[in-house]
Amino acid sequence: MDRRFWIAREDEIKKGETTDIYFIRTVNILKNDNLDRTKVSMEITTGELPYGFSWGVLSGVYEVIKLLEGIDLDLYILDEGTLFKPYTDNGLRTPIGFIVGEYGKFAIYETPLLGLLCQSSGVSTYAAHLRYNAWDKILLAFGARRMHPAVTPLTDYASYIGGFDGVSAILSANLMGLKPMGTMPHALIIIYGDQVKAWRAFDKYVEKDVPRIALIDTFYDEKVEAVKAAEALKDRLYGVRLDTPGSRRGDIKKIIDEVRWELDIRGYKDVKIFLSGGVDLDLIKTLADSPVDGFGVGSSVSNARIIDFALDIVEKEGTPIAKRGKFSGTKLLFRCPKCYRYIAVRWRVGSEEPKPRCPRCNIYMENLMVKAIEGGEVKIEFKKPQEIRRYVVGQLEKIRELGWGD
Ligand code: PCP
C-alpha cells in the first residue's frame, strides 16, 4: 500500500476515484453509443430520517460544491445548515438539490457526492436534535476518539454547525477558527496518584483562559471529589466533569443532584456540572430538567447514523422522467417563513421562478434552492461555520416556537 492509512487523498476524491465501478462502466458503455452527452437533471432527495426524526439539518454542501467545482454542470442546492423534512407538506420527497448537465461528465461523482451528504448530514442532524433537547446547556463534541481520524474535522464541523458549543480536537477547532474545548483525562489524575495534586497542577500549568473543569470520578464517589475539587481550586474552579463508569452509574440523575447539593450548601453555586460517557439523545432528554450544565458527547454524535440521500434522474433532454418511487421533473423547494410549511414546486430550468404563497398563512414562501454552480463555476460565497451554526440555531428557535418535536 502506498500510504500509512486506509483513506482517500483529496486529489483522489476530487478525481472521483472513490466511485463505484459501475459508474465507470456505465460511462464507457454510453460513450460507445454516443449517449454520454445526454443532458439530464439529477435530483437529490431522502425518503426517511434515522432515529424516527421528523426533521434533519443538511450539511456537506460545501464539500459537494468543492467536489463538483470545475465540471461543466449547474448545481442548485439548499444552503448548508438548512432544516428540512424528508417529505414536503405537498407530499413529495423533499428536493435537497439538483444537477443539470451531460450525464457522462459527472456520473462518477454520484458516489462521493452522496457520501459527503449522508455522513455529514447524519451528524449535523443528530447534533441539532441534541441541541434542540439540551437547549441552553453546553454541548461539547468529544467524539474524535470514536471515528477514523481522517474524518475528525468532518464530524466535529457537523457537530458544531448542528449546534454544539465547541469541539475538543485541535485540528477541527483550528480549521473552524475556534479554541479547542476539553477537560482532563483520568490518566492525569492516576499519574499524580492524587486528585487534588492533579487538579492543582492543571490549574498551575494550563493557560489561564482555559476553564478549570475537574474530572471527579476517578477514585472516590463523585460528590466527595466534587467538594474536594471546589475546596482545592476555590473560585478558579469552573466546573466538574462526571464520566462515571457504567459499573457505578446507577441513577446518574440522582448522583448529579447530590453533587449539586453538596457544592451549593458549601457556597460553590457557580461551579458547573458536566457529564460525559455514553451521552446520547435519550440521556439528554432524561436530564433536561436536571441541574447538569453541560455534556461532553462522543460516540452518539460522531457515529450518528447517516441520512440516506439518493441521486436520481428526473429529466432527460428536458423531458420529465423518473424511476418508480421518485417524482419526475426538476423542482424548487419553498418554505413559509411564518409556519415553516414546505412545498416542492415543478420548475423548468430557465423559466420564470414561481412565487407560491403559503396556503395556510397566505404570504409569499421563500425559495430555499440556490444556484451554487453555473457551468462549473462556483456562484455563492461560503459562510463561516459560526454563521452556519447561527442559521441552524435560529431555525431551531423557530420550530420550538411552532412546537415541533424531534
Ligand atoms: C471518555 C472520554 C470521552 C468521553 C468519555 C466520550 O472517557 O472522556 O471524552 O464518551 P462517549 O464516546 O461514550 O460519549 P474515558 O474513556 O474514561 O477517557 P478519559 O479518561 O480520557 O476521559
Coordinates of C-alpha atoms and ligand atoms in Angstrom, one line a residue:
M1 CA 0.0 0.0 0.0
D2 CA 1.3 3.5 -0.9
R3 CA 0.1 5.2 2.2
R4 CA 0.0 5.0 6.0
F5 CA -3.8 5.0 6.4
W6 CA -6.7 3.4 4.6
I7 CA -8.0 6.8 3.5
A8 CA -8.5 8.6 0.1
R9 CA -6.4 11.6 -0.6
E10 CA -8.1 14.9 -1.5
D11 CA -7.0 14.6 -5.1
E12 CA -8.3 11.0 -5.4
I13 CA -11.7 12.2 -4.1
K14 CA -11.7 15.2 -6.5
K15 CA -10.9 12.9 -9.4
G16 CA -13.8 10.6 -8.5
E17 CA -11.5 7.7 -7.8
T18 CA -13.6 6.5 -4.8
T19 CA -16.6 6.0 -7.0
D20 CA -18.4 2.7 -7.6
I21 CA -17.0 0.7 -10.6
Y22 CA -20.5 0.5 -12.3
F23 CA -20.3 4.2 -13.0
I24 CA -17.1 3.9 -14.9
R25 CA -18.6 1.0 -16.9
T26 CA -21.8 2.9 -17.5
V27 CA -19.9 6.0 -18.9
N28 CA -17.8 3.8 -21.1
I29 CA -20.9 2.0 -22.4
L30 CA -22.7 5.3 -23.1
K31 CA -19.6 6.7 -24.9
N32 CA -19.5 3.7 -27.2
D33 CA -23.0 4.6 -28.3
N34 CA -22.6 8.3 -28.2
L35 CA -25.1 8.7 -25.3
D36 CA -22.7 10.0 -22.7
R37 CA -23.6 13.6 -23.7
T38 CA -27.3 13.0 -22.9
K39 CA -28.4 16.1 -20.9
V40 CA -30.1 15.2 -17.6
S41 CA -31.3 16.7 -14.4
M42 CA -30.5 14.6 -11.3
E43 CA -32.2 15.4 -8.1
I44 CA -31.0 14.7 -4.5
T45 CA -33.7 13.6 -2.1
T46 CA -34.1 11.5 1.0
G47 CA -37.2 9.5 1.9
E48 CA -36.7 9.0 5.6
L49 CA -34.6 10.1 8.5
P50 CA -32.8 7.9 11.1
Y51 CA -34.0 7.6 14.7
G52 CA -37.5 8.4 13.5
F53 CA -36.6 12.0 13.3
S54 CA -39.2 14.3 11.6
W55 CA -36.7 16.9 10.5
G56 CA -33.0 17.0 9.6
V57 CA -30.2 19.6 9.1
L58 CA -28.4 19.5 5.8
S59 CA -24.6 19.6 5.8
G60 CA -21.9 18.5 3.4
V61 CA -23.0 21.2 0.9
Y62 CA -19.7 23.0 1.0
E63 CA -17.8 19.8 0.1
V64 CA -20.3 18.8 -2.6
I65 CA -19.7 22.2 -4.2
K66 CA -15.9 21.8 -4.0
L67 CA -16.3 18.3 -5.4
L68 CA -18.2 19.5 -8.5
E69 CA -16.4 22.8 -9.0
G70 CA -14.8 22.9 -12.4
I71 CA -17.1 20.3 -14.0
D72 CA -19.3 21.7 -16.8
L73 CA -22.6 21.5 -14.9
D74 CA -25.1 23.6 -12.9
L75 CA -25.9 22.8 -9.3
Y76 CA -28.9 24.0 -7.4
I77 CA -28.9 23.1 -3.7
L78 CA -30.1 24.2 -0.3
D79 CA -27.8 26.2 1.9
E80 CA -25.5 24.4 4.4
G81 CA -27.5 24.1 7.7
T82 CA -30.9 24.2 6.1
L83 CA -33.5 22.4 8.2
F84 CA -35.6 20.1 6.1
K85 CA -38.3 17.4 6.4
P86 CA -38.0 14.1 4.4
Y87 CA -41.3 14.8 2.7
T88 CA -42.8 18.2 1.8
D89 CA -46.2 19.2 3.0
N90 CA -47.5 18.6 -0.5
G91 CA -46.4 15.0 -0.3
L92 CA -43.2 14.9 -2.4
R93 CA -39.8 13.5 -1.4
T94 CA -38.1 16.8 -0.4
P95 CA -35.8 18.0 -3.2
I96 CA -32.5 18.9 -1.5
G97 CA -30.9 19.9 -4.8
F98 CA -30.4 19.0 -8.4
I99 CA -27.6 18.9 -11.0
V100 CA -28.1 19.8 -14.7
G101 CA -25.6 18.7 -17.2
E102 CA -24.3 16.0 -19.6
Y103 CA -24.6 12.7 -17.7
G104 CA -21.2 11.4 -18.8
K105 CA -19.4 14.4 -17.4
F106 CA -20.5 13.9 -13.8
A107 CA -21.9 10.4 -13.5
I108 CA -18.9 9.1 -11.5
Y109 CA -19.4 11.7 -8.8
E110 CA -22.7 10.3 -7.6
T111 CA -20.8 8.1 -5.1
P112 CA -18.7 10.7 -3.4
L113 CA -21.4 13.3 -3.6
L114 CA -23.9 11.1 -1.7
G115 CA -21.2 10.1 0.8
L116 CA -20.4 13.7 1.5
L117 CA -24.0 14.5 2.3
C118 CA -25.1 11.2 4.0
Q119 CA -22.4 11.2 6.8
S120 CA -22.2 14.9 7.4
S121 CA -25.9 15.5 7.5
G122 CA -26.3 12.5 9.8
V123 CA -24.0 14.1 12.3
S124 CA -25.4 17.6 12.0
T125 CA -28.9 16.3 12.3
Y126 CA -28.2 14.3 15.4
A127 CA -26.3 17.2 16.8
A128 CA -29.2 19.6 16.1
H129 CA -31.6 17.2 17.9
L130 CA -29.2 17.2 20.9
R131 CA -29.2 21.0 20.9
Y132 CA -33.0 21.1 20.5
N133 CA -33.4 19.0 23.6
A134 CA -30.4 20.2 25.7
W135 CA -31.4 23.8 24.7
D136 CA -29.3 26.2 26.8
K137 CA -27.0 23.6 28.3
I138 CA -23.4 23.4 27.0
L139 CA -22.6 20.7 24.4
L140 CA -19.0 19.8 23.7
A141 CA -18.0 17.3 20.9
F142 CA -15.7 14.7 22.4
G143 CA -16.2 12.2 19.6
A144 CA -12.8 12.4 17.8
R145 CA -11.6 9.2 19.5
R146 CA -14.6 7.2 18.2
M147 CA -14.1 7.5 14.5
H148 CA -11.3 7.2 11.9
P149 CA -9.0 10.3 12.5
A150 CA -9.4 11.2 8.8
V151 CA -13.0 12.3 9.4
T152 CA -12.4 14.0 12.8
P153 CA -12.7 17.5 11.2
L154 CA -15.8 16.4 9.4
T155 CA -17.7 15.0 12.4
D156 CA -16.6 18.0 14.6
Y157 CA -17.6 20.5 11.9
A158 CA -21.0 18.8 11.5
S159 CA -21.5 18.7 15.3
Y160 CA -20.6 22.4 15.7
I161 CA -22.9 23.7 12.9
G162 CA -25.6 21.4 14.3
G163 CA -25.5 23.5 17.5
F164 CA -22.6 22.3 19.6
D165 CA -20.7 25.0 21.6
G166 CA -17.2 23.5 21.0
V167 CA -15.0 20.7 19.9
S168 CA -12.1 19.0 21.7
A169 CA -10.0 18.0 18.7
I170 CA -7.3 20.7 18.0
L171 CA -7.3 20.3 14.2
S172 CA -11.0 20.6 13.9
A173 CA -11.1 23.7 16.1
N174 CA -8.2 25.3 14.2
L175 CA -9.9 24.7 10.8
M176 CA -13.1 26.3 12.1
G177 CA -11.3 29.2 13.8
L178 CA -12.3 28.0 17.3
K179 CA -10.4 27.4 20.5
P180 CA -10.5 23.6 21.3
M181 CA -12.6 22.9 24.4
G182 CA -11.9 20.0 26.7
T183 CA -11.2 19.0 30.3
M184 CA -8.7 16.5 31.6
P185 CA -8.2 12.7 31.3
H186 CA -8.2 10.1 34.1
A187 CA -4.6 9.5 33.2
L188 CA -3.5 12.8 34.6
I189 CA -5.1 12.0 38.0
I190 CA -3.8 8.4 38.0
I191 CA -0.2 9.5 37.3
Y192 CA -0.3 12.1 40.1
G193 CA -1.9 9.4 42.2
D194 CA -3.9 12.1 44.0
Q195 CA -6.8 14.1 42.6
V196 CA -6.0 17.3 44.4
K197 CA -2.4 17.3 43.2
A198 CA -3.6 16.7 39.6
W199 CA -6.2 19.4 39.7
R200 CA -3.7 21.9 41.2
A201 CA -1.1 21.0 38.6
F202 CA -3.7 21.6 35.9
D203 CA -4.5 25.0 37.5
K204 CA -0.8 25.8 37.8
Y205 CA 0.4 24.9 34.3
V206 CA -2.6 25.3 31.9
E207 CA -3.2 28.7 30.2
K208 CA -5.3 31.0 32.4
D209 CA -8.1 31.4 29.8
V210 CA -8.8 27.7 29.8
P211 CA -11.8 26.9 32.1
R212 CA -10.8 24.7 35.1
I213 CA -13.1 21.6 34.8
A214 CA -12.0 19.0 37.2
L215 CA -12.7 15.3 36.4
I216 CA -14.3 13.9 39.6
D217 CA -15.0 10.2 39.2
T218 CA -11.5 8.6 39.2
F219 CA -11.1 7.1 42.7
Y220 CA -13.9 8.3 45.1
D221 CA -17.6 9.0 44.9
E222 CA -18.5 11.9 42.7
K223 CA -19.9 14.1 45.5
V224 CA -16.8 13.6 47.6
E225 CA -14.4 14.5 44.8
A226 CA -16.6 17.5 43.7
V227 CA -16.3 19.0 47.1
K228 CA -12.5 18.3 47.2
A229 CA -12.1 20.0 43.8
A230 CA -14.0 23.1 44.9
E231 CA -12.1 23.3 48.1
A232 CA -8.8 22.9 46.2
L233 CA -9.4 25.4 43.4
K234 CA -12.0 27.7 45.1
D235 CA -13.3 30.4 42.8
R236 CA -10.9 29.3 40.0
L237 CA -12.9 26.1 39.5
Y238 CA -15.2 26.5 36.5
G239 CA -16.8 23.1 36.7
V240 CA -16.6 19.4 37.5
R241 CA -17.0 16.5 35.0
L242 CA -18.7 13.3 35.8
D243 CA -17.5 10.5 33.5
T244 CA -19.0 7.8 35.8
P245 CA -18.3 4.3 34.5
G246 CA -21.2 2.1 33.7
S247 CA -20.4 -0.3 36.6
R248 CA -21.1 2.6 39.0
R249 CA -23.5 4.7 37.1
G250 CA -26.9 3.7 38.6
D251 CA -29.2 6.7 38.6
I252 CA -26.9 9.4 37.2
K253 CA -29.6 12.0 37.7
K254 CA -29.6 11.4 41.4
I255 CA -25.8 11.5 41.5
I256 CA -25.9 14.9 39.7
D257 CA -28.5 16.1 42.2
E258 CA -26.3 15.1 45.1
V259 CA -23.2 16.8 43.6
R260 CA -25.2 20.0 43.0
W261 CA -26.5 19.9 46.6
E262 CA -23.1 19.3 48.3
L263 CA -21.5 22.1 46.2
D264 CA -24.3 24.6 46.8
I265 CA -24.5 24.2 50.6
R266 CA -20.8 24.9 50.8
G267 CA -21.1 28.0 48.7
Y268 CA -20.0 26.7 45.3
K269 CA -23.1 27.5 43.5
D270 CA -21.2 28.8 40.4
V271 CA -19.3 25.5 39.9
K272 CA -20.9 23.9 36.8
I273 CA -21.6 20.2 36.4
F274 CA -20.7 18.4 33.2
L275 CA -21.5 14.8 32.2
S276 CA -19.7 12.6 29.7
G277 CA -19.6 8.9 28.8
G278 CA -22.4 7.4 26.9
V279 CA -24.3 10.7 26.5
D280 CA -26.9 10.4 23.8
L281 CA -30.3 11.9 23.0
D282 CA -32.3 9.7 25.4
L283 CA -30.0 10.6 28.3
I284 CA -30.1 14.3 27.5
K285 CA -33.9 14.1 27.4
T286 CA -33.9 12.4 30.8
L287 CA -31.6 15.1 32.2
A288 CA -33.3 18.1 30.5
D289 CA -34.6 19.4 33.9
S290 CA -31.6 18.2 36.0
P291 CA -29.0 20.6 37.3
V292 CA -26.4 19.4 34.8
D293 CA -24.9 22.4 33.0
G294 CA -23.4 20.6 30.0
F295 CA -22.5 17.4 28.3
G296 CA -19.4 16.0 26.6
V297 CA -20.7 13.9 23.8
G298 CA -18.6 11.3 21.9
S299 CA -19.9 8.2 20.2
S300 CA -23.5 9.1 19.8
V301 CA -22.8 12.2 17.7
S302 CA -19.6 11.4 15.8
N303 CA -21.0 8.0 14.9
A304 CA -24.6 9.2 14.3
R305 CA -26.5 7.2 11.7
I306 CA -26.2 8.5 8.1
I307 CA -29.1 10.2 6.3
D308 CA -29.9 8.0 3.3
F309 CA -29.8 10.5 0.4
A310 CA -30.4 9.4 -3.2
L311 CA -29.4 11.0 -6.6
D312 CA -31.8 10.2 -9.4
I313 CA -32.5 11.3 -12.9
V314 CA -35.7 13.4 -13.0
E315 CA -35.4 14.8 -16.5
K316 CA -33.8 13.6 -19.7
E317 CA -33.3 16.2 -22.6
G318 CA -35.8 18.4 -20.8
T319 CA -38.5 15.7 -20.6
P320 CA -39.6 14.6 -17.0
I321 CA -38.7 11.0 -16.3
A322 CA -38.0 9.1 -13.1
K323 CA -37.8 5.6 -11.8
R324 CA -40.6 4.2 -9.6
G325 CA -40.7 5.8 -6.2
K326 CA -39.4 9.1 -7.4
F327 CA -41.2 12.2 -8.7
S328 CA -40.0 13.4 -12.2
G329 CA -39.2 16.9 -13.2
T330 CA -36.9 19.5 -11.7
K331 CA -38.4 21.2 -8.6
L332 CA -37.7 24.1 -6.3
L333 CA -38.3 23.9 -2.5
F334 CA -40.2 26.7 -0.8
R335 CA -40.7 27.3 2.9
C336 CA -43.2 29.6 4.6
P337 CA -41.2 31.9 6.8
K338 CA -44.1 32.1 9.3
C339 CA -45.3 28.5 9.7
Y340 CA -42.4 26.5 8.2
R341 CA -44.6 24.7 5.7
Y342 CA -42.5 23.2 2.9
I343 CA -43.7 22.7 -0.7
A344 CA -41.9 21.4 -3.8
V345 CA -42.9 23.2 -7.0
R346 CA -42.2 22.0 -10.5
W347 CA -39.8 24.4 -12.2
R348 CA -38.3 24.1 -15.7
V349 CA -34.8 25.4 -15.5
G350 CA -34.6 28.8 -17.2
S351 CA -38.3 29.6 -16.9
E352 CA -39.8 32.2 -14.6
E353 CA -39.3 31.4 -10.9
P354 CA -42.7 30.5 -9.3
K355 CA -43.8 32.7 -6.4
P356 CA -46.1 30.4 -4.3
R357 CA -48.0 31.8 -1.3
C358 CA -48.4 29.7 1.8
P359 CA -51.8 28.0 1.6
R360 CA -52.1 28.5 5.4
C361 CA -50.6 31.9 6.0
N362 CA -51.3 33.4 2.5
I363 CA -47.8 35.0 2.4
Y364 CA -45.1 34.5 -0.1
M365 CA -42.9 31.5 0.6
E366 CA -39.1 31.5 0.5
N367 CA -37.3 29.7 -2.3
L368 CA -34.7 27.6 -0.4
M369 CA -32.8 26.4 -3.6
V370 CA -29.8 28.4 -4.6
K371 CA -27.8 28.2 -7.8
A372 CA -24.4 27.2 -6.3
I373 CA -22.6 26.3 -9.5
E374 CA -23.1 27.6 -13.1
G375 CA -21.1 26.0 -15.9
G376 CA -18.7 24.6 -13.3
E377 CA -18.1 28.0 -11.7
V378 CA -19.0 28.5 -8.0
K379 CA -21.6 31.3 -7.8
I380 CA -22.0 31.6 -4.0
E381 CA -20.0 32.9 -1.1
F382 CA -19.2 30.2 1.5
K383 CA -20.3 31.1 5.0
K384 CA -18.1 30.5 8.1
P385 CA -19.1 27.7 10.5
Q386 CA -20.1 30.2 13.1
E387 CA -22.6 31.9 10.7
I388 CA -24.0 28.5 9.6
R389 CA -24.4 27.5 13.3
R390 CA -26.3 30.7 14.0
Y391 CA -28.6 29.9 11.0
V392 CA -29.2 26.4 12.4
V393 CA -29.9 27.6 15.9
G394 CA -32.2 30.3 14.5
Q395 CA -34.3 27.6 12.7
L396 CA -34.4 25.5 15.9
E397 CA -35.7 28.5 17.8
K398 CA -38.4 28.8 15.1
I399 CA -39.5 25.2 15.3
R400 CA -39.5 25.4 19.0
E401 CA -42.0 28.3 18.8
L402 CA -44.0 26.2 16.5
G403 CA -44.0 23.3 19.0
W404 CA -42.3 20.8 16.8
G405 CA -41.0 17.6 18.3
D406 CA -38.0 15.5 17.3
Ligands
PCP1 C1 -14.3 9.2 27.8 C2 -13.6 10.4 27.3 C3 -14.5 10.9 26.2 C4 -15.9 10.6 26.7 C5 -15.8 9.5 27.7 C6 -16.8 10.2 25.5 O1 -13.9 8.8 29.0 O2 -13.6 11.4 28.4 O3 -14.4 12.2 26.0 O4 -17.5 9.1 25.8 P1 -18.7 8.6 24.7 O5 -17.9 8.2 23.5 O6 -19.3 7.4 25.4 O7 -19.7 9.7 24.5 P2 -12.6 7.8 29.1 O8 -12.7 6.8 28.0 O9 -12.6 7.4 30.5 O10 -11.4 8.7 28.7 P3 -10.6 9.7 29.6 O11 -10.1 9.0 30.8 O12 -9.6 10.3 28.8 O13 -11.7 10.8 30.0

